[in-house]
Amino acid sequence: MSVQSEAGRQATAAPTASTAPIDAPAIELRGISKAFGPVQANKDISITVKKGTVHGIIGENGAGKSTLMSILYGFYKADAGTIHIKGQEVQIADSQAAISAGIGMVFQHFKLVENFTVLENVILGAEDGGLLKPSLAKARTLLKQLSDEYQLSVDPDALIEDLSVGHQQRVEILKALYRQADILILDEPTGVLTPAEADHLFRILEGLKEQGKTIILITHKLREIMEITDTVSVMRRGEMTATVQTADTTPEDLAELMVGRKVLLHVEKKPATPGAQILEIENLHVVDEQGVERVKGIDLHVRAGEILGICGVAGNGQTELLEVLGGYQNGTGTIRLNGEEIDLTGKNSDGQSRRARGISHVPEDRHDEGLILNFQAWENMVFGYHHAPEYQKNRFLMDNAAIKAMTQESMTKFDVRPPNPKLEAKSFSGGNQQKIVLAREIERNPDLLLIGQPTRGVDIGAIEFIHQQIVHLRDAGKAILLVSVELDEILSLSDRIAVMFDGKIMGERLPSETNEGELGLMMAGIAEENPGEAGQ
Amino acid sequence: MNKMPKWADAVLIPLISILLAFLLSGLVIMAIGKDPVMAIKTMVQGAFGNSNNIGYTLYYTTNFIFTGLSVAVAYHARLFNIGSEGQAALGGLGVALVCLYVPWPHWAIALPAAMIGGAVFGAAWAFIPAYLQAKRGSHIVITTIMFNFIGSALIGYILLNYLKVPGSMSTESARFGAGAHLPTFHEMLAPFGIEFNKNAPVNVSFLIALLAAVGFYFLIWRTRLGYEIRAYGQSETAAKYAGINPVRIVVIAMLISGALSGLMAINNVMGEAERLIDNAVEGAGFIGIAVALMGRNHPIGIVLAALLFGFLYQGGGELSFWESIPRELVVVIQALVIMFTGALDNMVRAPLEKLFIALNKKKEA
């Protein structure tokens, strides 16, 4: 282990000024490609980051930003391409090598030891010798110096667990600086910060830039890109689609580059004929287990025979909204189903009672929630409905034969391949797994279907089929709440679109009266609420 | 299919593991200058040579079936109950109280009552760690192991202060009445004209253990409760999505687990000792962990694994008795079997999987 990192250290010894041109770019990536199985996460990516600039990398979730940075930091090895730092080609085998090449990384989820002090965290992994005392003393002086230089005021003796998130992030930055990083990569740094903390972070980054440090900022927030970066690169579906000077671009252009002009999947559907109000949500708030408010007072309604699509960048409260409606997350506010209020906490608020009220739920994450991967298809086909009387043989035993027969029927109807009820869920492809979940939930003939990311990781053929099934259910007069991060899916399926950003509804639009550009902006929290335009 | 066939997973891996364990044991026996072939002969003879030996082997097997099932139920809910030892000890107390204080006219009435006594006491002892896990997040491995010690101390205290026969020097309760005597195989098989050794402790509890294994199968794979237990064990997030209450599952799975451990007492306390003695469980609770592990948490596997450990226990005892092989070495052999079948599972699995994948590729090509 140590031998390996020693070797990496030597191979990537920081180039000296004599061998590298003075104005060599801080980082240059040439033709980086990386595939995970059949998924091409990075396709032939080339990028040049100038010294002493803030370079933004923007793109939707899953565009390949994090993969690219993980390659740069030595977590993954690229399949092809080269990395040049200060004009010299380097091999980055692991994070030790990246550190000695002068790269510091601040992760979205901090890598700090909670019950260590700031000082202890800073020297962790960079101790000189076996005794801590000299290292700590040295670190204390250096830390003071760094703090003064970059306005990174942090009490060196405070425990991490006592610090606010913003301060913890500063410790991460200090850690990188202590290791003499002059290229700093920040992955979604403001995701966990309050606006005030984010502003402070930006001031710190400005200061770092003035001192000649190079900063790479990964984000999906257009506002931050416009505010702080000098240059911005846009990534979409594993490719680098553009690199432009921030001053020469607009948020609208960036949004378009980010989302792209994808071919709309055509969904055959008649105009909706909305009926009675099925679902009404008033002033819903959700606070998660960490005490963070995820849903900040939203109002929504869904009628019978219509599809309400909720779009937004992942992590803006959609998941929590679905969980509350599905009965496994507590919320406050009012939710009515068919005019009757449903409990949002307590013992009448669980998946069973929701199902009993006629709410079916295709969860966003079919691997962790929708399916038990080690269960056979037939066992999955009653998951959540295993109390239904038609699946019981007698008071004690389940009627496995009946369940298998039902599964066989559903699998044929929903074209699950192979139609073998005894196959374990994990043996099916993503599309067929999703069809199993969909079959289970739709066949219960619910009043309201909650459906999250219906086609994530699903092949084209299955996407079409799944979309048809959703439209069929709508035409049968059911209410459907669709959550998706795929804009084209939202646009082609929904009868009405609500955009969610930062736990709030940014506004509602009719699909015929909006476009990806506008929705993209709203998703980034830019557009103003346009009251009373849609959903009447 | 990039996978091993099921039969290889269920049969081949344990067999190879056992073989490896015995090979290594053979080397150890050779190292101390004894003949391993002789040793294995002695063990087999000692465990199955005559009806007396078979009776002892099956007696141990009975204990291990109960504790193995107990560990397995909890394991299906992804709970690692290593408190079988304590729960079985408390089960012994339950059985003893039922047998001591009621003048039973016939064993057929006494047995169901004793079963309830043992199960309730075992379940109660498992309930506290279960509650702490479900409500407070106290790790069940820690709490159950602590409860083993508490249970052992508690039994000692109760024996000394309440159940001990006045004037007696030994820490044991009075002998149960004749109505609480369970029929041994000798008595059960006599009407059919089959001669079974009179001294062998194996008794009707063996059949109860087999019934428990059948019940286990139905519970886990045929009932809603078993379905929910398995679903929770596979994925807590999925269980929540489906509306399965995690607290309820943790508590119920542990209650059943504790009850099964407690049931063991009808064999060792009621069937064999016919009184409550100190440390009556003799480590059967811990063997149960190995049995469940080796039996892949399936009743058939558990019964077979219990039989193997019954053989090791009884045969090992004979080995140290007849061949001057020290008792400690027998423990080494048992430990090797546990190690190979339990802890070193992947050592055999990984190469075997590679082999099967390679074979499949060849077939496809």
Coordinates of N, CA and C in Angstrom, one line a residue, chain B residues 104-228:
Chain B
W104 N -47.8 -33.3 37.5 CA -48.4 -33.7 36.3 C -48.7 -35.2 36.3
P105 N -49.9 -35.5 35.8 CA -50.3 -36.9 35.8 C -49.6 -37.7 34.7
H106 N -49.4 -37.1 33.6 CA -48.8 -37.8 32.5 C -48.0 -36.9 31.6
W107 N -46.9 -37.4 31.0 CA -46.0 -36.6 30.3 C -46.7 -35.9 29.1
A108 N -47.7 -36.5 28.5 CA -48.3 -35.9 27.3 C -49.0 -34.6 27.7
I109 N -49.4 -34.4 28.9 CA -49.9 -33.1 29.3 C -48.8 -32.2 29.8
A110 N -47.8 -32.8 30.5 CA -46.7 -32.0 31.0 C -45.9 -31.4 29.9
L111 N -45.7 -32.2 28.8 CA -44.9 -31.7 27.7 C -45.4 -30.4 27.1
P112 N -46.6 -30.3 26.6 CA -47.1 -29.0 26.1 C -46.9 -27.9 27.0
A113 N -47.2 -28.1 28.3 CA -47.1 -27.1 29.3 C -45.7 -26.7 29.5
A114 N -44.8 -27.6 29.5 CA -43.3 -27.3 29.6 C -42.9 -26.6 28.4
M115 N -43.4 -27.0 27.2 CA -43.0 -26.3 26.0 C -43.4 -24.8 26.1
I116 N -44.6 -24.6 26.6 CA -45.0 -23.2 26.7 C -44.1 -22.4 27.7
G117 N -43.9 -23.1 28.8 CA -43.0 -22.5 29.8 C -41.6 -22.1 29.3
G118 N -41.0 -23.1 28.6 CA -39.7 -22.8 28.0 C -39.7 -21.7 27.0
A119 N -40.7 -21.8 26.1 CA -40.8 -20.8 25.0 C -41.0 -19.4 25.5
V120 N -42.0 -19.3 26.5 CA -42.3 -18.0 27.0 C -41.0 -17.4 27.7
F121 N -40.3 -18.2 28.5 CA -39.2 -17.7 29.2 C -38.1 -17.3 28.2
G122 N -37.9 -18.1 27.2 CA -36.8 -17.8 26.2 C -37.2 -16.6 25.4
A123 N -38.5 -16.5 25.1 CA -38.9 -15.3 24.3 C -38.8 -14.0 25.1
A124 N -39.1 -14.2 26.4 CA -39.1 -13.0 27.3 C -37.6 -12.5 27.4
W125 N -36.7 -13.5 27.4 CA -35.3 -13.1 27.6 C -34.8 -12.4 26.3
A126 N -35.4 -12.8 25.1 CA -35.0 -12.2 23.9 C -35.7 -10.9 23.6
F127 N -36.8 -10.7 24.4 CA -37.6 -9.5 24.1 C -36.9 -8.2 24.5
I128 N -36.1 -8.2 25.6 CA -35.5 -7.0 26.0 C -34.4 -6.5 25.0
P129 N -33.5 -7.4 24.6 CA -32.6 -6.9 23.5 C -33.3 -6.5 22.2
A130 N -34.4 -7.2 21.9 CA -35.2 -6.9 20.7 C -35.8 -5.5 20.8
Y131 N -36.4 -5.2 22.0 CA -37.0 -3.9 22.2 C -35.9 -2.8 22.1
L132 N -34.8 -3.1 22.7 CA -33.7 -2.1 22.7 C -33.2 -1.8 21.3
Q133 N -33.1 -2.9 20.5 CA -32.7 -2.7 19.1 C -33.7 -1.9 18.3
A134 N -35.0 -2.3 18.5 CA -36.0 -1.7 17.6 C -36.2 -0.3 18.0
K135 N -36.3 0.0 19.3 CA -36.7 1.3 19.7 C -35.5 2.3 20.0
R136 N -34.4 1.7 20.4 CA -33.3 2.5 20.8 C -32.0 2.3 20.0
G137 N -32.1 1.4 19.1 CA -30.9 1.1 18.2 C -29.7 0.5 18.9
S138 N -29.9 -0.1 20.1 CA -28.8 -0.7 20.7 C -28.5 -2.0 20.0
H139 N -27.2 -2.2 19.6 CA -26.9 -3.3 18.7 C -27.2 -4.6 19.4
I140 N -27.9 -5.4 18.6 CA -28.4 -6.7 19.2 C -27.3 -7.7 19.5
V141 N -26.2 -7.6 18.8 CA -25.1 -8.5 19.1 C -24.6 -8.2 20.5
I142 N -24.4 -7.0 20.8 CA -23.9 -6.6 22.1 C -24.9 -7.0 23.2
T143 N -26.1 -6.6 23.0 CA -27.1 -6.8 24.1 C -27.3 -8.3 24.3
T144 N -27.4 -9.1 23.2 CA -27.7 -10.5 23.4 C -26.6 -11.2 24.1
I145 N -25.4 -10.8 23.8 CA -24.2 -11.5 24.4 C -24.2 -11.1 25.9
M146 N -24.5 -9.8 26.2 CA -24.6 -9.4 27.6 C -25.6 -10.2 28.3
F147 N -26.7 -10.4 27.6 CA -27.8 -11.1 28.3 C -27.5 -12.6 28.5
N148 N -26.5 -13.1 27.8 CA -26.1 -14.5 28.1 C -25.5 -14.5 29.5
F149 N -24.6 -13.5 29.8 CA -24.0 -13.5 31.1 C -25.0 -13.2 32.2
I150 N -25.9 -12.3 31.9 CA -26.9 -12.0 32.9 C -27.7 -13.2 33.2
G151 N -28.1 -13.9 32.1 CA -29.0 -15.1 32.3 C -28.3 -16.1 33.1
S152 N -27.0 -16.4 32.8 CA -26.3 -17.4 33.5 C -26.2 -17.1 35.0
A153 N -25.9 -15.8 35.3 CA -25.8 -15.4 36.7 C -27.2 -15.5 37.4
L154 N -28.2 -15.1 36.6 CA -29.6 -15.2 37.2 C -30.0 -16.6 37.6
I155 N -29.7 -17.5 36.6 CA -30.0 -18.9 36.9 C -29.3 -19.4 38.1
G156 N -28.0 -19.1 38.2 CA -27.2 -19.5 39.4 C -27.8 -19.0 40.6
Y157 N -28.2 -17.7 40.6 CA -28.8 -17.1 41.8 C -30.1 -17.8 42.2
I158 N -30.9 -18.0 41.2 CA -32.2 -18.6 41.5 C -32.0 -20.1 42.0
L159 N -31.1 -20.8 41.4 CA -30.8 -22.1 41.9 C -30.4 -22.1 43.3
L160 N -29.4 -21.3 43.6 CA -28.8 -21.3 44.9 C -29.8 -20.8 46.0
N161 N -30.7 -19.8 45.7 CA -31.5 -19.2 46.7 C -32.9 -19.8 46.8
Y162 N -33.4 -20.3 45.7 CA -34.8 -20.7 45.7 C -35.0 -22.2 45.3
L163 N -34.3 -22.7 44.3 CA -34.6 -24.0 43.8 C -33.8 -25.2 44.4
K164 N -32.7 -24.8 45.0 CA -31.8 -25.8 45.5 C -32.5 -26.7 46.6
V165 N -32.2 -27.9 46.6 CA -32.8 -28.8 47.6 C -32.1 -28.5 48.9
P166 N -32.8 -28.1 50.0 CA -32.2 -27.7 51.2 C -31.2 -28.8 51.7
G167 N -30.1 -28.4 52.1 CA -29.1 -29.4 52.6 C -28.2 -30.1 51.6
S168 N -28.6 -29.9 50.3 CA -27.8 -30.4 49.2 C -26.6 -29.6 48.9
M169 N -25.5 -30.2 48.5 CA -24.3 -29.5 48.2 C -24.3 -29.0 46.7
S170 N -25.1 -29.6 45.9 CA -25.0 -29.3 44.4 C -26.0 -28.2 44.1
T171 N -25.6 -27.3 43.1 CA -26.5 -26.3 42.7 C -27.4 -26.9 41.6
E172 N -28.4 -27.5 42.1 CA -29.4 -28.1 41.2 C -30.8 -28.2 41.9
S173 N -31.8 -28.1 41.1 CA -33.1 -28.2 41.7 C -33.5 -29.6 42.1
A174 N -34.6 -29.7 42.7 CA -35.1 -31.1 43.0 C -35.4 -31.8 41.7
R175 N -35.5 -33.1 41.8 CA -35.9 -33.9 40.6 C -37.3 -33.7 40.3
F176 N -37.7 -33.6 39.0 CA -39.1 -33.5 38.6 C -39.8 -34.7 38.9
G177 N -41.1 -34.6 39.0 CA -42.0 -35.8 39.3 C -42.0 -36.8 38.2
A178 N -42.5 -38.0 38.5 CA -42.5 -39.0 37.5 C -43.5 -38.7 36.3
G179 N -44.5 -37.9 36.6 CA -45.4 -37.5 35.5 C -44.8 -36.6 34.5
A180 N -43.6 -36.0 34.8 CA -42.9 -35.1 33.9 C -41.8 -35.8 33.2
H181 N -41.7 -37.1 33.3 CA -40.7 -37.9 32.7 C -41.0 -38.1 31.2
L182 N -40.1 -37.6 30.3 CA -40.4 -37.8 28.9 C -39.9 -39.1 28.4
P183 N -40.7 -39.8 27.6 CA -40.3 -41.1 27.1 C -39.0 -41.0 26.3
T184 N -38.1 -41.9 26.6 CA -36.8 -42.0 25.8 C -37.1 -42.9 24.6
F185 N -36.1 -42.9 23.7 CA -36.2 -43.8 22.5 C -36.4 -45.2 22.9
H186 N -35.7 -45.6 24.0 CA -35.8 -46.9 24.5 C -37.3 -47.3 24.8
E187 N -37.9 -46.3 25.5 CA -39.3 -46.6 25.8 C -40.3 -46.5 24.6
M188 N -39.9 -45.5 23.7 CA -40.8 -45.3 22.6 C -40.7 -46.5 21.6
L189 N -39.5 -47.0 21.4 CA -39.3 -48.0 20.4 C -39.6 -49.5 20.8
A190 N -39.7 -49.7 22.2 CA -39.9 -51.0 22.7 C -41.2 -51.6 22.2
P191 N -42.3 -50.9 22.1 CA -43.6 -51.5 21.6 C -43.5 -52.0 20.2
F192 N -42.5 -51.4 19.4 CA -42.3 -51.9 18.0 C -41.3 -53.0 18.0
G193 N -40.9 -53.5 19.1 CA -39.9 -54.6 19.2 C -38.5 -54.2 18.8
I194 N -38.2 -52.9 18.8 CA -36.9 -52.4 18.5 C -36.2 -52.1 19.8
E195 N -35.0 -52.8 19.9 CA -34.2 -52.6 21.1 C -33.4 -51.4 21.0
F196 N -33.6 -50.4 21.9 CA -32.7 -49.2 21.9 C -32.2 -49.0 23.3
N197 N -30.9 -48.6 23.3 CA -30.2 -48.6 24.6 C -31.0 -47.8 25.7
K198 N -31.0 -48.3 26.9 CA -31.8 -47.8 27.9 C -31.2 -46.5 28.5
N199 N -29.9 -46.3 28.4 CA -29.2 -45.2 29.0 C -29.1 -44.0 28.1
A200 N -29.4 -44.2 26.8 CA -29.3 -43.0 25.9 C -30.3 -42.0 26.2
P201 N -29.9 -40.7 26.2 CA -30.8 -39.6 26.7 C -31.7 -39.2 25.6
V202 N -31.6 -39.6 24.4 CA -32.5 -39.1 23.3 C -33.9 -39.5 23.6
N203 N -34.8 -38.5 23.5 CA -36.2 -38.7 23.9 C -37.1 -38.1 22.9
V204 N -38.4 -38.0 23.3 CA -39.4 -37.5 22.3 C -39.2 -36.1 21.8
S205 N -38.3 -35.4 22.5 CA -38.0 -34.0 22.1 C -37.4 -34.0 20.7
F206 N -36.7 -35.0 20.3 CA -36.1 -35.1 19.0 C -37.2 -34.9 17.9
L207 N -38.3 -35.6 18.2 CA -39.4 -35.5 17.2 C -40.0 -34.0 17.2
I208 N -40.1 -33.4 18.4 CA -40.5 -32.1 18.5 C -39.6 -31.1 17.7
A209 N -38.3 -31.4 17.8 CA -37.3 -30.6 17.1 C -37.6 -30.7 15.6
L210 N -37.8 -31.9 15.1 CA -38.1 -32.1 13.7 C -39.4 -31.4 13.3
L211 N -40.4 -31.4 14.2 CA -41.6 -30.7 13.9 C -41.4 -29.2 13.8
A212 N -40.5 -28.8 14.8 CA -40.2 -27.3 14.8 C -39.5 -26.9 13.5
A213 N -38.7 -27.8 12.9 CA -38.1 -27.5 11.6 C -39.1 -27.4 10.5
V214 N -40.1 -28.3 10.5 CA -41.2 -28.2 9.5 C -41.9 -26.9 9.7
G215 N -42.3 -26.6 11.0 CA -43.0 -25.4 11.3 C -42.2 -24.2 10.8
F216 N -40.9 -24.2 11.0 CA -40.0 -23.1 10.6 C -40.1 -22.9 9.1
Y217 N -40.2 -24.0 8.3 CA -40.3 -23.9 6.9 C -41.6 -23.1 6.5
F218 N -42.7 -23.6 7.1 CA -44.0 -23.0 6.8 C -44.0 -21.5 7.2
L219 N -43.5 -21.2 8.4 CA -43.5 -19.9 8.9 C -42.7 -18.9 8.0
I220 N -41.5 -19.4 7.6 CA -40.6 -18.5 6.8 C -41.1 -18.3 5.4
W221 N -41.5 -19.4 4.8 CA -41.8 -19.4 3.3 C -43.2 -19.4 2.9
R222 N -44.1 -19.7 3.9 CA -45.5 -19.8 3.5 C -46.4 -18.8 4.2
T223 N -46.0 -18.1 5.2 CA -46.9 -17.2 5.9 C -46.6 -15.7 5.6
R224 N -47.5 -14.9 5.8 CA -47.3 -13.4 5.6 C -46.2 -12.9 6.5
L225 N -46.3 -13.4 7.8 CA -45.3 -13.0 8.7 C -43.9 -13.3 8.2
G226 N -43.7 -14.6 7.8 CA -42.4 -15.0 7.3 C -42.0 -14.1 6.1
Y227 N -42.9 -13.9 5.2 CA -42.7 -13.0 4.1 C -42.2 -11.6 4.5
E228 N -42.8 -11.1 5.5 CA -42.4 -9.8 6.0 C -41.1 -9.8 6.7

